[in-house]
């Protein structure tokens, strides 16, 4: 295994004096997810592109994140906005050309930013040449690259339901007289990873991007890639099968064989942290896995305490490193879910204060809410448009985009709180995120220190993070009133706009990072 210290193309990541060489970089890094359609358009088609991301690299480096996860930009008919891949090794013309991807990876590294790309192994587009061939005849070369079953047009092979339509996860192919499986849209047929040729071809996809220099993969639907055989119908969904774990071990071995530390991050859409823990294997499956219960938790102390306890209980004993996420392209933004800018700001210090790797979703640093999308402008088949609204960079009407009216409407904050306005306002959400990311970067305690609960008043989460001499207490007031939290502290970062000093009191819906002051008479830590 190689480590962060051996990776030196960029200043920010390379010069961190606190990165312990024995730790892989992805344990200390903060990730930033980019949904490329919505980040920044440069060619005037109203859809973001790779060049748009490249132009914002200085902004991202300054923000202080350390790795980007870019949602799919591969060739696709866009039935699921890129999660229906028609060519894994080419860039869709909407987003640019392959050289744009190459340049983006190179320039990101020069800015000290690592790049993780999306890997969609569960299914392809129905327009992928593999599937076009597969459905051409029962004896075609790629037929058994997909999951075909049953020959009665009146009876799907089992009761599995599509995540998207609510109907059967099977579509009848009249021409060849069989059903094919699609856990998502009919335009997203499931690959059959039991077929060695599929394994080889999909491993080649990993190699293609690794050779281009990417630093890892976010793995779509990682928990269901290996299908349950025989196709058991005792539940509406397939269960994660032992074969899924074997597939993931294969991916891990491939990454481990590459020079430099490359990371795998599994999308595990199971609402049990114990179940999520299984996808770390015995440190021979995925390096990191998304754990979504906190994404669905209300901004309430008991709910969050339970989520955190579950992570400590399920992951610590097996030495698995947690992840934390509040917002992504599949769910309402946390600013919208919580319905309050104060709560959203406090949640940022919670997210970035926990032990594990945090994932931010582009626009979260601006405190964006979901756009209100009128019915005639809805694009996504399952209604996820609001959180995918374009990022407003400057004053309107185009907010820094070359068109005034991009593919989705602007979020409500666009007129007053676009990025340029926040840049000029020291009390803005953008400045809060920058301050927190800078403080986190300087603090070994926050990057990878221990976690310990502290006594706190009802409705308040308080925990200590520590690494050697570096100690930070994180306090989050999840109540609508002031609470006292006495102690000799120096204020590192406060979520309340404009708060510069610590007076032992947390305002309603607010959070603070506090450095314990040494006891009187003892020398202060440098
Ligand atoms: C999870 C992705 O995050 C989501 O956007 C997509 O629709 C499904 N997987 C299917 O690929």
Coordinates of C-alpha atoms and ligand atoms in Angstrom, one line a residue:
X1 CA 0.0 0.0 0.0
X2 CA 1.2 3.5 -0.8
X3 CA 0.4 6.5 1.3
X4 CA -0.5 10.1 1.1
X5 CA 3.2 11.1 1.6
X6 CA 4.1 9.5 -1.7
X7 CA 1.6 11.5 -3.7
X8 CA 2.9 15.0 -4.3
X9 CA 1.5 16.5 -7.5
X10 CA -0.4 19.2 -5.6
X11 CA 0.5 21.6 -2.9
X12 CA -2.5 21.4 -0.6
X13 CA -2.5 17.7 -0.1
X14 CA 1.2 17.2 -0.1
X15 CA 2.1 19.8 2.4
X16 CA -0.2 18.8 5.2
X17 CA 2.3 18.3 8.1
X18 CA -0.3 16.3 10.1
X19 CA -1.0 13.6 7.6
X20 CA 0.5 10.6 9.3
X21 CA 2.2 8.6 6.6
X22 CA 0.8 5.4 7.8
X23 CA -2.7 6.6 7.1
X24 CA -4.3 6.5 3.7
X25 CA -5.2 9.9 2.4
X26 CA -8.9 9.2 2.1
X27 CA -9.2 8.9 5.9
X28 CA -8.2 12.5 6.4
X29 CA -9.7 14.1 3.3
X30 CA -13.0 15.9 2.9
X31 CA -14.8 14.8 -0.4
X32 CA -16.9 17.1 -2.5
X33 CA -19.5 15.6 -4.8
X34 CA -20.1 17.2 -8.2
X35 CA -23.1 16.5 -10.3
X36 CA -21.6 17.6 -13.6
X37 CA -24.9 18.6 -15.3
X38 CA -25.5 21.3 -12.6
X39 CA -22.0 22.6 -11.7
X40 CA -21.1 25.0 -14.5
X41 CA -21.9 25.2 -18.2
X42 CA -19.2 26.6 -20.5
X43 CA -20.6 25.8 -24.0
X44 CA -24.0 27.4 -23.8
X45 CA -26.2 24.3 -23.9
X46 CA -27.6 24.9 -20.4
X47 CA -26.0 21.7 -19.1
X48 CA -22.8 21.8 -17.0
X49 CA -19.6 20.2 -18.4
X50 CA -16.1 19.0 -17.5
X51 CA -14.6 22.3 -18.6
X52 CA -16.9 24.0 -16.1
X53 CA -15.5 21.8 -13.3
X54 CA -12.0 22.5 -14.5
X55 CA -12.6 26.3 -14.3
X56 CA -13.8 26.1 -10.8
X57 CA -10.7 24.1 -9.5
X58 CA -9.2 27.2 -7.9
X59 CA -12.5 27.8 -6.0
X60 CA -12.5 24.2 -4.8
X61 CA -8.9 24.3 -3.7
X62 CA -9.6 27.5 -1.8
X63 CA -12.7 26.1 -0.3
X64 CA -10.4 23.5 1.3
X65 CA -11.9 20.2 0.2
X66 CA -9.3 17.6 -0.8
X67 CA -11.0 15.2 -3.1
X68 CA -13.7 15.4 -5.8
X69 CA -16.3 12.7 -6.5
X70 CA -17.7 13.4 -10.0
X71 CA -21.1 11.8 -10.8
X72 CA -21.2 10.0 -14.2
X73 CA -20.1 11.9 -17.3
X74 CA -19.9 8.9 -19.6
X75 CA -21.6 8.4 -22.9
X76 CA -25.3 7.9 -22.1
X77 CA -28.8 8.4 -23.4
X78 CA -29.5 10.1 -20.1
X79 CA -32.6 8.1 -19.2
X80 CA -31.2 8.3 -15.6
X81 CA -29.0 11.3 -16.2
X82 CA -25.8 9.3 -16.8
X83 CA -26.4 6.4 -14.5
X84 CA -27.4 4.5 -17.7
X85 CA -23.9 4.2 -19.2
X86 CA -23.7 3.4 -23.0
X87 CA -19.9 3.5 -23.1
X88 CA -17.9 3.4 -19.8
X89 CA -14.7 4.6 -21.4
X90 CA -15.9 7.7 -23.3
X91 CA -17.2 11.1 -22.3
X92 CA -20.7 12.1 -23.3
X93 CA -20.6 15.0 -25.9
X94 CA -22.8 17.0 -23.5
X95 CA -19.9 17.1 -21.0
X96 CA -17.0 17.3 -23.5
X97 CA -14.5 14.8 -24.9
X98 CA -12.1 12.3 -23.3
X99 CA -9.3 14.8 -23.3
X100 CA -11.3 17.1 -21.1
X101 CA -11.5 14.3 -18.5
X102 CA -7.7 13.7 -18.8
X103 CA -7.0 17.4 -18.4
X104 CA -9.4 17.7 -15.5
X105 CA -7.7 14.9 -13.6
X106 CA -4.3 16.4 -14.3
X107 CA -5.3 20.0 -13.3
X108 CA -7.2 18.8 -10.2
X109 CA -4.0 17.1 -9.1
X110 CA -2.1 20.2 -9.7
X111 CA -4.5 22.0 -7.4
X112 CA -4.0 19.4 -4.7
X113 CA -7.4 17.8 -5.3
X114 CA -7.8 14.1 -5.8
X115 CA -10.4 12.8 -8.3
X116 CA -12.8 9.9 -7.7
X117 CA -15.2 9.0 -10.5
X118 CA -18.5 7.1 -10.5
X119 CA -18.4 3.4 -11.4
X120 CA -21.7 1.9 -12.4
X121 CA -21.3 -1.9 -12.3
X122 CA -24.9 -3.0 -11.6
X123 CA -26.4 -2.2 -14.9
X124 CA -25.6 -0.5 -18.3
X125 CA -27.8 1.5 -20.6
X126 CA -30.1 -0.5 -22.9
X127 CA -28.2 1.4 -25.6
X128 CA -24.8 -0.1 -24.6
X129 CA -23.4 -2.2 -27.4
X130 CA -23.3 -5.2 -25.0
X131 CA -27.1 -5.0 -24.5
X132 CA -27.9 -4.2 -28.1
X133 CA -26.1 -7.4 -29.0
X134 CA -27.6 -9.3 -26.0
X135 CA -31.1 -8.7 -27.0
X136 CA -30.5 -9.4 -30.7
X137 CA -30.9 -13.2 -30.2
X138 CA -30.8 -15.8 -27.5
X139 CA -27.5 -17.1 -28.9
X140 CA -25.7 -13.7 -29.2
X141 CA -22.2 -13.3 -27.8
X142 CA -23.4 -11.0 -25.0
X143 CA -26.7 -12.7 -24.2
X144 CA -25.5 -14.0 -20.9
X145 CA -23.8 -10.8 -19.9
X146 CA -27.3 -9.8 -18.6
X147 CA -29.8 -11.5 -16.4
X148 CA -32.5 -13.2 -18.6
X149 CA -35.1 -15.6 -17.2
X150 CA -38.6 -17.0 -17.7
X151 CA -40.5 -17.7 -21.0
X152 CA -44.0 -16.9 -20.0
X153 CA -45.0 -13.3 -21.0
X154 CA -47.7 -13.3 -18.4
X155 CA -45.5 -14.2 -15.5
X156 CA -42.3 -12.4 -14.5
X157 CA -39.6 -14.8 -13.2
X158 CA -40.0 -13.6 -9.6
X159 CA -41.5 -10.8 -7.5
X160 CA -38.6 -8.4 -7.5
X161 CA -39.7 -4.8 -7.9
X162 CA -37.9 -2.0 -9.7
X163 CA -36.6 0.7 -7.3
X164 CA -37.9 3.3 -9.7
X165 CA -41.2 2.3 -11.2
X166 CA -42.7 0.4 -8.3
X167 CA -43.6 -2.2 -10.9
X168 CA -41.8 -5.5 -11.7
X169 CA -38.0 -5.3 -12.1
X170 CA -38.4 -7.4 -15.3
X171 CA -39.2 -6.4 -18.8
X172 CA -40.5 -8.8 -21.4
X173 CA -38.4 -8.9 -24.6
X174 CA -40.9 -10.1 -27.2
X175 CA -38.3 -10.6 -29.9
X176 CA -36.4 -13.2 -28.0
X177 CA -39.1 -14.4 -25.7
X178 CA -37.5 -13.8 -22.3
X179 CA -37.6 -11.4 -19.4
X180 CA -34.5 -9.2 -18.6
X181 CA -33.8 -7.9 -15.1
X182 CA -33.6 -4.2 -14.3
X183 CA -33.5 -3.1 -10.7
X184 CA -33.9 0.5 -11.9
X185 CA -35.4 1.7 -15.2
X186 CA -36.2 -0.7 -18.1
X187 CA -33.4 1.3 -19.9
X188 CA -30.9 0.1 -17.3
X189 CA -30.6 -3.7 -17.7
X190 CA -28.7 -5.5 -14.9
X191 CA -25.3 -7.0 -15.8
X192 CA -24.7 -10.6 -14.8
X193 CA -21.4 -10.6 -12.8
X194 CA -21.5 -14.3 -12.5
X195 CA -20.2 -14.3 -16.1
X196 CA -16.4 -14.1 -16.1
X197 CA -16.5 -12.0 -19.3
X198 CA -18.5 -9.4 -17.5
X199 CA -16.0 -9.4 -14.7
X200 CA -13.1 -9.0 -17.1
X201 CA -14.8 -6.2 -19.2
X202 CA -15.8 -4.3 -16.1
X203 CA -12.3 -4.7 -14.6
X204 CA -10.9 -3.2 -17.8
X205 CA -13.1 -0.2 -17.2
X206 CA -11.5 0.3 -13.8
X207 CA -8.1 0.0 -15.3
X208 CA -8.9 2.5 -18.0
X209 CA -9.7 5.2 -15.5
X210 CA -6.9 4.2 -13.1
X211 CA -4.4 4.5 -15.9
X212 CA -5.7 8.0 -16.6
X213 CA -4.8 8.8 -13.0
X214 CA -8.1 8.8 -11.1
X215 CA -7.7 8.3 -7.4
X216 CA -10.6 5.9 -7.0
X217 CA -14.3 5.1 -7.5
X218 CA -17.6 5.7 -6.0
X219 CA -19.4 2.4 -6.7
X220 CA -23.0 2.7 -7.7
X221 CA -25.4 0.2 -6.1
X222 CA -22.4 -1.7 -4.8
X223 CA -24.6 -3.8 -2.5
X224 CA -26.5 -5.6 -5.2
X225 CA -24.0 -6.3 -8.0
X226 CA -24.0 -10.1 -7.5
X227 CA -27.5 -11.4 -7.9
X228 CA -29.0 -14.0 -5.7
X229 CA -29.0 -17.3 -7.5
X230 CA -31.4 -18.9 -8.1
X231 CA -33.4 -15.8 -8.4
X232 CA -35.3 -16.1 -5.1
X233 CA -38.6 -14.3 -5.0
X234 CA -39.3 -14.2 -1.3
X235 CA -38.8 -10.4 -1.1
X236 CA -39.5 -7.4 -3.3
X237 CA -35.7 -6.9 -3.8
X238 CA -32.8 -9.2 -4.1
X239 CA -30.8 -9.6 -0.9
X240 CA -27.1 -8.7 -0.9
X241 CA -25.6 -12.1 -1.9
X242 CA -22.3 -13.7 -0.9
X243 CA -21.4 -13.3 -4.5
X244 CA -21.7 -9.5 -4.2
X245 CA -19.0 -9.7 -1.6
X246 CA -16.8 -11.7 -3.9
X247 CA -17.3 -9.2 -6.7
X248 CA -16.3 -6.4 -4.3
X249 CA -13.2 -8.3 -3.2
X250 CA -12.2 -8.6 -6.8
X251 CA -12.5 -4.8 -7.3
X252 CA -10.5 -4.3 -4.1
X253 CA -7.7 -6.6 -5.2
X254 CA -7.5 -4.7 -8.5
X255 CA -7.2 -1.4 -6.8
X256 CA -4.6 -2.7 -4.3
X257 CA -2.5 -3.9 -7.2
X258 CA -2.2 -0.4 -8.5
X259 CA 0.5 2.1 -7.4
X260 CA -0.6 4.9 -5.1
X261 CA -3.5 4.6 -2.7
X262 CA -6.7 4.4 -4.7
X263 CA -10.0 4.4 -2.9
X264 CA -13.3 2.5 -3.4
X265 CA -16.5 3.9 -1.9
X266 CA -19.6 1.8 -1.9
X267 CA -23.1 3.1 -2.3
X268 CA -24.9 0.9 0.2
X269 CA -28.6 1.8 0.2
X270 CA -29.5 -0.2 3.3
X271 CA -30.8 1.6 6.3
X272 CA -28.8 -0.5 8.8
X273 CA -25.2 0.5 9.8
X274 CA -24.6 -3.2 10.8
X275 CA -25.4 -4.2 7.2
X276 CA -23.2 -1.4 5.9
X277 CA -20.3 -2.7 8.0
X278 CA -20.3 -6.0 6.0
X279 CA -19.2 -4.2 2.9
X280 CA -15.8 -3.4 4.4
X281 CA -15.3 -7.2 4.6
X282 CA -12.2 -8.1 6.6
X283 CA -10.5 -5.0 5.2
X284 CA -10.6 -6.9 1.9
X285 CA -13.8 -5.3 0.4
X286 CA -14.5 -1.6 0.0
X287 CA -12.3 1.0 1.7
X288 CA -15.3 3.2 2.6
X289 CA -19.1 2.7 2.4
X290 CA -21.8 5.2 2.5
X291 CA -24.0 4.9 5.6
X292 CA -27.3 6.7 4.9
X293 CA -29.3 6.6 8.2
X294 CA -27.9 10.0 9.2
X295 CA -29.0 11.4 5.8
X296 CA -32.5 10.5 6.8
X297 CA -32.3 11.6 10.5
X298 CA -34.1 14.6 11.7
X299 CA -32.0 17.4 13.2
X300 CA -32.8 16.1 16.7
X301 CA -30.4 15.0 19.4
X302 CA -31.8 11.5 20.0
X303 CA -31.9 10.7 16.3
X304 CA -28.3 11.8 15.7
X305 CA -27.0 10.2 19.0
X306 CA -28.5 6.9 17.8
X307 CA -26.9 7.2 14.4
X308 CA -23.5 8.0 15.9
X309 CA -23.7 5.2 18.4
X310 CA -24.6 2.8 15.7
X311 CA -21.5 3.8 13.7
X312 CA -19.3 3.4 16.8
X313 CA -20.8 0.0 17.6
X314 CA -20.8 -1.4 14.1
X315 CA -17.6 0.0 12.6
X316 CA -15.1 0.5 15.4
X317 CA -14.8 -3.1 16.4
X318 CA -13.9 -4.2 12.9
X319 CA -11.5 -1.3 12.3
X320 CA -13.7 0.2 9.5
X321 CA -13.5 3.9 8.8
X322 CA -16.9 5.7 8.7
X323 CA -18.3 8.1 6.2
X324 CA -20.7 10.9 6.8
X325 CA -23.1 12.6 4.4
X326 CA -25.9 15.1 4.7
X327 CA -26.8 15.8 1.1
X328 CA -26.4 14.2 -2.3
X329 CA -28.0 14.2 -5.8
X330 CA -30.6 11.6 -4.8
X331 CA -32.2 13.3 -1.8
X332 CA -33.5 16.7 -0.7
X333 CA -30.6 18.9 0.4
X334 CA -30.2 19.1 4.2
X335 CA -31.0 22.8 4.2
X336 CA -34.4 21.9 2.7
X337 CA -34.9 18.9 4.9
X338 CA -34.2 20.8 8.1
X339 CA -36.0 23.9 6.9
X340 CA -33.6 26.3 8.5
X341 CA -30.4 28.0 7.6
X342 CA -29.2 27.9 11.2
X343 CA -29.7 24.2 11.4
X344 CA -27.9 23.7 8.1
X345 CA -24.9 25.7 9.4
X346 CA -24.8 23.8 12.7
X347 CA -25.1 20.5 10.8
X348 CA -22.0 21.4 8.8
X349 CA -19.9 21.6 12.0
X350 CA -21.4 18.3 13.1
X351 CA -20.6 16.6 9.8
X352 CA -17.1 17.9 9.6
X353 CA -16.5 17.3 13.3
X354 CA -17.3 13.6 13.4
X355 CA -14.8 10.8 13.2
X356 CA -14.7 9.6 9.6
X357 CA -14.6 10.9 6.0
X358 CA -17.2 13.6 5.3
X359 CA -18.8 14.0 1.9
X360 CA -20.1 17.5 0.9
X361 CA -22.5 17.9 -2.0
X362 CA -21.7 20.8 -4.4
X363 CA -23.7 23.9 -3.3
X364 CA -23.9 22.7 0.3
X365 CA -21.1 25.2 1.1
X366 CA -23.4 27.9 -0.2
X367 CA -26.3 26.8 2.1
X368 CA -28.4 26.1 -1.0
X369 CA -32.0 24.7 -0.8
X370 CA -33.7 22.6 -3.4
X371 CA -35.1 24.4 -6.4
X372 CA -38.9 24.4 -6.7
X373 CA -39.4 22.7 -10.0
X374 CA -42.8 23.2 -11.7
X375 CA -44.3 20.0 -13.1
X376 CA -43.6 21.0 -16.8
X377 CA -39.9 21.3 -16.0
X378 CA -39.5 18.0 -14.1
X379 CA -36.8 15.9 -15.7
X380 CA -36.0 13.0 -13.4
X381 CA -38.2 9.9 -13.6
X382 CA -38.4 9.7 -9.8
X383 CA -38.6 13.4 -8.9
X384 CA -35.0 14.2 -7.6
X385 CA -34.8 17.4 -9.6
X386 CA -34.9 19.9 -6.7
X387 CA -31.5 18.9 -5.3
X388 CA -29.9 18.9 -8.8
X389 CA -30.6 22.6 -9.5
X390 CA -27.7 24.5 -11.1
X391 CA -25.1 26.2 -8.9
X392 CA -25.4 30.0 -9.0
X393 CA -21.9 31.5 -9.2
X394 CA -22.6 35.1 -9.8
X395 CA -25.4 37.7 -9.9
X396 CA -28.3 36.9 -12.3
X397 CA -29.8 36.5 -14.8
X398 CA -27.3 33.7 -15.8
X399 CA -25.5 33.5 -12.5
X400 CA -22.2 32.9 -14.2
X401 CA -23.7 30.4 -16.7
X402 CA -23.7 31.3 -20.4
X403 CA -27.5 30.9 -20.5
X404 CA -30.1 32.5 -18.3
X405 CA -32.2 29.4 -18.0
X406 CA -30.3 26.2 -17.6
X407 CA -31.7 22.7 -17.7
X408 CA -33.4 23.1 -14.3
X409 CA -34.5 26.2 -12.4
X410 CA -32.2 28.0 -10.0
X411 CA -32.3 27.3 -6.3
X412 CA -34.2 30.0 -4.3
X413 CA -30.9 31.5 -2.9
X414 CA -29.6 32.3 -6.4
X415 CA -30.6 36.1 -6.4
X416 CA -29.1 37.1 -3.1
X417 CA -26.7 34.3 -2.0
X418 CA -24.9 33.3 -5.2
X419 CA -21.2 32.4 -4.6
X420 CA -19.9 35.9 -5.5
X421 CA -22.2 37.5 -3.0
X422 CA -21.1 35.1 -0.3
X423 CA -17.5 35.7 -1.1
X424 CA -18.0 39.3 -0.1
X425 CA -19.8 38.5 3.1
X426 CA -17.7 37.2 6.0
X427 CA -20.8 35.9 7.7
X428 CA -21.9 33.7 4.8
X429 CA -22.2 30.0 4.6
X430 CA -19.3 29.9 2.2
X431 CA -17.0 31.6 4.8
X432 CA -18.2 29.2 7.5
X433 CA -17.3 26.1 5.4
X434 CA -13.9 27.6 4.5
X435 CA -13.1 28.3 8.1
X436 CA -14.2 24.9 9.2
X437 CA -12.3 23.1 6.4
X438 CA -9.2 25.1 7.2
X439 CA -9.5 24.3 10.9
X440 CA -10.1 20.7 10.2
X441 CA -7.1 20.5 8.0
X442 CA -4.9 21.9 10.7
X443 CA -6.2 19.6 13.4
X444 CA -5.1 16.0 13.6
X445 CA -7.8 15.5 16.2
X446 CA -10.5 16.4 13.7
X447 CA -8.9 14.6 10.8
X448 CA -8.4 11.3 12.4
X449 CA -8.5 11.6 16.2
X450 CA -10.5 9.5 18.7
X451 CA -14.1 10.1 19.5
X452 CA -15.6 10.3 23.0
X453 CA -19.1 11.5 24.1
X454 CA -19.1 14.4 26.6
X455 CA -21.8 15.1 29.1
X456 CA -24.3 17.7 27.7
X457 CA -27.7 19.2 28.5
X458 CA -30.7 17.6 26.9
X459 CA -31.0 18.3 23.2
X460 CA -27.3 18.9 22.9
X461 CA -24.7 16.6 21.3
X462 CA -21.2 17.1 22.7
X463 CA -18.2 15.0 21.9
X464 CA -14.4 15.2 22.2
X465 CA -12.0 14.5 19.4
X466 CA -8.4 14.0 20.3
X467 CA -5.1 13.0 18.8
X468 CA -2.1 13.4 21.1
X469 CA -1.9 17.0 22.3
X470 CA -4.5 18.1 19.9
X471 CA -8.0 18.2 21.4
X472 CA -11.2 19.6 20.0
X473 CA -14.7 19.5 21.6
X474 CA -17.6 19.6 19.2
X475 CA -20.9 20.9 20.6
X476 CA -24.2 21.0 18.7
X477 CA -27.3 22.6 20.2
X478 CA -30.2 20.9 18.5
X479 CA -32.8 22.9 20.5
X480 CA -34.5 26.1 19.7
X481 CA -33.3 27.8 22.9
X482 CA -29.9 28.9 24.3
X483 CA -28.0 26.4 26.3
X484 CA -25.0 26.8 28.6
X485 CA -21.9 24.7 28.0
X486 CA -19.4 26.0 30.5
X487 CA -15.7 25.3 30.3
X488 CA -12.4 27.0 29.6
X489 CA -12.3 27.0 25.9
X490 CA -10.9 28.8 22.9
X491 CA -13.4 29.1 20.1
X492 CA -12.1 27.6 16.9
X493 CA -15.2 27.8 14.7
X494 CA -18.8 28.8 15.4
X495 CA -21.8 28.2 13.2
X496 CA -23.6 31.3 14.4
X497 CA -22.8 34.2 11.9
X498 CA -20.4 36.7 13.4
X499 CA -19.6 34.9 16.6
X500 CA -16.0 35.5 17.4
X501 CA -15.6 34.5 21.0
X502 CA -16.7 31.8 23.3
X503 CA -18.8 32.8 26.3
X504 CA -20.0 29.5 27.5
X505 CA -23.4 29.7 25.7
X506 CA -24.7 28.2 22.5
X507 CA -27.5 30.0 20.7
X508 CA -30.5 28.1 19.3
X509 CA -29.7 25.6 16.5
X510 CA -26.0 26.3 16.6
X511 CA -22.7 24.5 16.9
X512 CA -19.1 25.2 17.9
X513 CA -15.7 23.7 17.7
X514 CA -13.8 24.4 21.0
X515 CA -10.2 23.9 22.0
X516 CA -9.9 23.2 25.7
X517 CA -7.7 25.8 27.4
X518 CA -4.9 24.3 29.5
X519 CA -5.5 24.5 33.2
X520 CA -4.1 27.6 34.9
X521 CA -0.4 27.5 35.7
X522 CA 0.3 25.0 33.0
X523 CA 2.0 26.1 29.8
X524 CA -0.2 26.6 26.8
X525 CA 0.2 24.2 23.9
X526 CA 1.9 25.9 21.0
Ligands
LIG1 C1 -27.8 5.4 -7.3 C2 -27.5 6.7 -7.9 O1 -27.0 7.6 -6.9 C3 -28.8 7.2 -8.5 O2 -28.7 8.5 -8.9 C4 -29.1 6.3 -9.6 O3 -30.4 6.7 -10.2 C5 -29.2 4.8 -9.2 N1 -28.1 4.5 -8.3 C6 -29.2 3.9 -10.3 O4 -27.9 3.9 -11.0

